[in-house]
Short mmCIF file of C-alpha atoms in Angstrom, two decimals:
data_model
loop_
_atom_site.label_atom_id
_atom_site.label_comp_id
_atom_site.label_asym_id
_atom_site.label_seq_id
_atom_site.Cartn_x
_atom_site.Cartn_y
_atom_site.Cartn_z
CA MET A 1 78.00 96.06 120.93
CA SER A 2 81.16 95.64 122.98
CA THR A 3 83.00 98.21 125.04
CA ALA A 4 85.84 95.82 125.82
CA PRO A 5 89.32 97.19 124.81
CA SER A 6 91.29 95.48 122.11
CA GLN A 7 94.18 93.16 122.87
CA PRO A 8 97.57 94.87 122.51
CA ARG A 9 99.72 93.56 119.55
CA SER A 10 101.97 91.45 121.66
CA GLU A 11 99.29 89.12 122.66
CA PRO A 12 99.75 85.73 120.81
CA ALA A 13 96.64 84.59 118.91
CA ARG A 14 95.31 81.35 117.61
CA ILE A 15 92.58 83.06 115.71
CA ILE A 16 93.74 85.23 112.93
CA ILE A 17 91.36 87.52 110.88
CA VAL A 18 92.36 88.97 107.56
CA MET A 19 90.42 92.25 107.31
CA GLY A 20 89.76 95.23 105.03
CA VAL A 21 87.34 96.84 102.79
CA SER A 22 85.81 94.90 99.92
CA SER A 23 88.24 93.75 97.19
CA SER A 24 91.35 94.29 99.42
CA GLY A 25 92.10 90.50 99.06
CA LYS A 26 90.83 89.17 102.40
CA SER A 27 89.54 85.88 100.88
CA THR A 28 92.67 85.30 98.76
CA VAL A 29 95.16 86.18 101.40
CA GLY A 30 93.28 84.29 104.18
CA ALA A 31 92.96 81.13 102.13
CA ALA A 32 96.72 81.28 101.37
CA LEU A 33 97.52 81.93 105.06
CA GLY A 34 95.30 78.97 106.06
CA ARG A 35 97.11 76.75 103.74
CA ALA A 36 100.55 77.95 104.96
CA LEU A 37 99.45 77.27 108.66
CA HIS A 38 97.59 74.03 107.76
CA ALA A 39 94.72 75.77 109.46
CA PRO A 40 90.92 75.95 108.58
CA PHE A 41 89.96 79.15 106.64
CA LEU A 42 86.53 80.49 107.22
CA ASP A 43 85.34 82.96 104.62
CA GLY A 44 83.25 85.69 106.49
CA ASP A 45 81.02 86.09 103.53
CA LYS A 46 79.66 82.60 104.01
CA TYR A 47 78.24 83.61 107.47
CA HIS A 48 76.07 86.55 106.41
CA PRO A 49 72.33 85.87 106.87
CA GLU A 50 70.34 85.97 103.57
CA ALA A 51 68.79 89.31 104.52
CA ASN A 52 72.27 90.94 104.47
CA VAL A 53 73.30 89.42 101.12
CA GLU A 54 69.98 90.66 99.63
CA LYS A 55 70.47 94.02 101.00
CA MET A 56 74.11 94.28 99.83
CA ARG A 57 73.10 92.85 96.36
CA ALA A 58 70.53 95.77 96.10
CA GLY A 59 73.45 98.28 96.83
CA THR A 60 72.35 99.15 100.41
CA PRO A 61 75.15 99.36 102.94
CA LEU A 62 74.75 97.31 106.05
CA THR A 63 74.16 98.92 109.50
CA ASP A 64 75.57 97.92 112.70
CA GLU A 65 72.29 96.07 113.56
CA ASP A 66 72.75 94.02 110.39
CA ARG A 67 76.41 93.04 111.26
CA TRP A 68 76.09 91.74 114.94
CA PRO A 69 74.61 88.41 114.05
CA TRP A 70 76.98 88.03 111.22
CA LEU A 71 79.96 88.76 113.51
CA GLU A 72 78.70 86.43 116.17
CA ALA A 73 78.23 83.59 113.92
CA LEU A 74 81.74 84.01 112.28
CA SER A 75 83.26 84.44 115.78
CA ALA A 76 81.70 81.20 117.05
CA ALA A 77 82.95 79.20 114.02
CA LEU A 78 86.58 80.71 114.27
CA LYS A 79 86.67 79.79 118.04
CA GLU A 80 85.29 76.23 117.47
CA ALA A 81 87.69 75.66 114.58
CA ALA A 82 90.77 77.01 116.69
CA ALA A 83 89.67 74.77 119.52
CA LYS A 84 89.68 71.73 117.10
CA LYS A 85 92.83 72.57 115.09
CA GLY A 86 94.89 74.94 117.43
CA VAL A 87 94.54 77.75 114.99
CA SER A 88 92.07 79.21 112.54
CA VAL A 89 92.02 81.79 109.90
CA GLY A 90 89.07 83.89 108.86
CA ALA A 91 88.24 86.71 106.27
CA CYS A 92 86.11 89.47 107.68
CA SER A 93 85.88 93.21 106.81
CA ALA A 94 86.00 94.07 110.55
CA LEU A 95 85.80 97.75 109.49
CA LYS A 96 84.97 99.27 112.97
CA LYS A 97 86.91 98.94 116.06
CA ALA A 98 83.71 97.96 117.89
CA TYR A 99 83.48 94.96 115.49
CA ARG A 100 86.94 93.87 116.20
CA ASP A 101 86.45 94.35 119.99
CA PHE A 102 83.30 92.28 119.64
CA ILE A 103 84.90 89.38 117.79
CA THR A 104 87.72 89.34 120.48
CA GLU A 105 85.19 89.35 123.24
CA GLN A 106 83.28 86.51 121.51
CA ALA A 107 86.35 84.49 120.95
CA GLY A 108 87.31 84.80 124.59
CA GLU A 109 90.95 84.91 123.72
CA PRO A 110 93.33 87.25 121.75
CA VAL A 111 92.48 87.60 118.07
CA LEU A 112 95.18 88.78 115.44
CA PHE A 113 93.82 91.11 112.79
CA VAL A 114 95.77 91.29 109.71
CA TYR A 115 94.80 94.61 108.06
CA LEU A 116 95.13 94.74 104.30
CA ASP A 117 95.82 98.52 103.94
CA GLY A 118 95.22 100.05 100.46
CA SER A 119 94.06 103.47 99.14
CA ARG A 120 90.66 104.06 97.59
CA GLU A 121 92.24 104.21 94.16
CA VAL A 122 94.06 100.83 94.38
CA ILE A 123 91.13 99.16 95.82
CA GLY A 124 88.57 100.78 93.37
CA GLU A 125 90.81 99.47 90.51
CA ARG A 126 90.71 95.91 91.93
CA MET A 127 87.08 95.95 92.54
CA ALA A 128 86.36 97.06 88.82
CA LYS A 129 88.35 94.04 87.69
CA ARG A 130 86.27 91.43 89.67
CA SER A 131 82.90 90.20 89.92
CA HIS A 132 81.34 89.56 93.33
CA GLU A 133 78.33 87.55 93.95
CA TYR A 134 76.60 90.47 95.91
CA MET A 135 78.89 93.33 96.54
CA PRO A 136 78.47 96.01 93.86
CA THR A 137 81.12 98.63 93.19
CA SER A 138 78.72 101.32 94.46
CA LEU A 139 79.36 100.02 98.04
CA LEU A 140 83.01 100.76 98.13
CA ASP A 141 82.63 104.43 99.31
CA SER A 142 80.52 103.10 102.22
CA GLN A 143 83.09 100.60 103.10
CA PHE A 144 85.75 103.30 103.31
CA ALA A 145 83.43 105.64 105.07
CA THR A 146 82.64 102.94 107.73
CA LEU A 147 86.56 101.85 108.06
CA GLU A 148 88.20 102.67 111.25
CA VAL A 149 91.78 102.05 110.65
CA PRO A 150 93.32 99.66 113.30
CA ASP A 151 95.82 101.29 115.66
CA ALA A 152 98.77 99.02 116.34
CA ALA A 153 99.35 100.83 119.56
CA THR A 154 95.91 99.81 121.09
CA GLU A 155 94.81 96.75 118.86
CA ASN A 156 96.19 93.38 118.29
CA VAL A 157 96.89 94.18 114.52
CA LEU A 158 99.39 93.64 111.89
CA ALA A 159 99.07 96.03 108.88
CA VAL A 160 100.36 94.86 105.39
CA PRO A 161 100.16 96.82 102.10
CA VAL A 162 97.62 95.27 99.65
CA THR A 163 100.14 96.01 96.99
CA ASP A 164 102.45 93.35 98.38
CA SER A 165 102.05 89.98 96.72
CA VAL A 166 100.07 87.29 98.45
CA ASP A 167 103.16 85.36 99.13
CA LYS A 168 104.90 88.32 100.59
CA ILE A 169 101.80 88.91 102.81
CA VAL A 170 101.81 85.43 103.87
CA ARG A 171 105.49 85.43 104.73
CA THR A 172 105.19 88.67 106.83
CA VAL A 173 102.18 87.29 108.83
CA THR A 174 103.84 83.84 109.46
CA GLY A 175 107.05 85.56 110.36
CA ALA A 176 104.98 87.42 113.14
CA LEU A 177 103.48 84.33 114.54
CA ASP A 178 106.44 82.78 116.56
CA HIS A 179 104.01 81.20 119.15
CA LEU A 180 102.59 79.02 116.43
CA LYS A 181 105.82 77.66 115.45
CA THR A 182 105.60 75.03 118.18
CA PHE A 183 103.04 73.37 116.01
CA LYS A 184 105.79 72.54 113.54
CA ARG A 185 103.01 72.34 110.74
CA TRP A 186 104.37 74.99 108.56
CA GLN A 187 108.05 75.28 109.18
#
């Protein structure tokens, strides 16, 4: 576990992680943001070891010990993708500040966390309408219990409401990424 401080929001970042609790729309927003930036999109769910998947499928919340190898694998992949393409986008719950600090430390550079902010009621309604391969609705309360809402004063975070459309969220995020406009890929 890292004790390194998070980067302040003013730090430009090539690695962008869309974060939030299950069913907040991380994968949908992350994929749309990747398309808008012409950047590789890495869905954090694909980096979970099989033991984590089986644990969640059984309705058992993950522990910190379960999450460290997953966060390390995802961080390495995001760093590699950003090195190759100049920018990368990932989807990862990143529920605790320690997880966000760890990801930033592993990246060795600033990481922008796009926090999909939504109430338990709104997220619960979304979760009830979808089918996830291994995340049962019974784990939503544990997600909210684990969530440490990012603090824009101390973390490199941009909070957006989950109730905004995907297009609006993408416009909000890309509008905040002036440093990436030099790539001329998404103007």
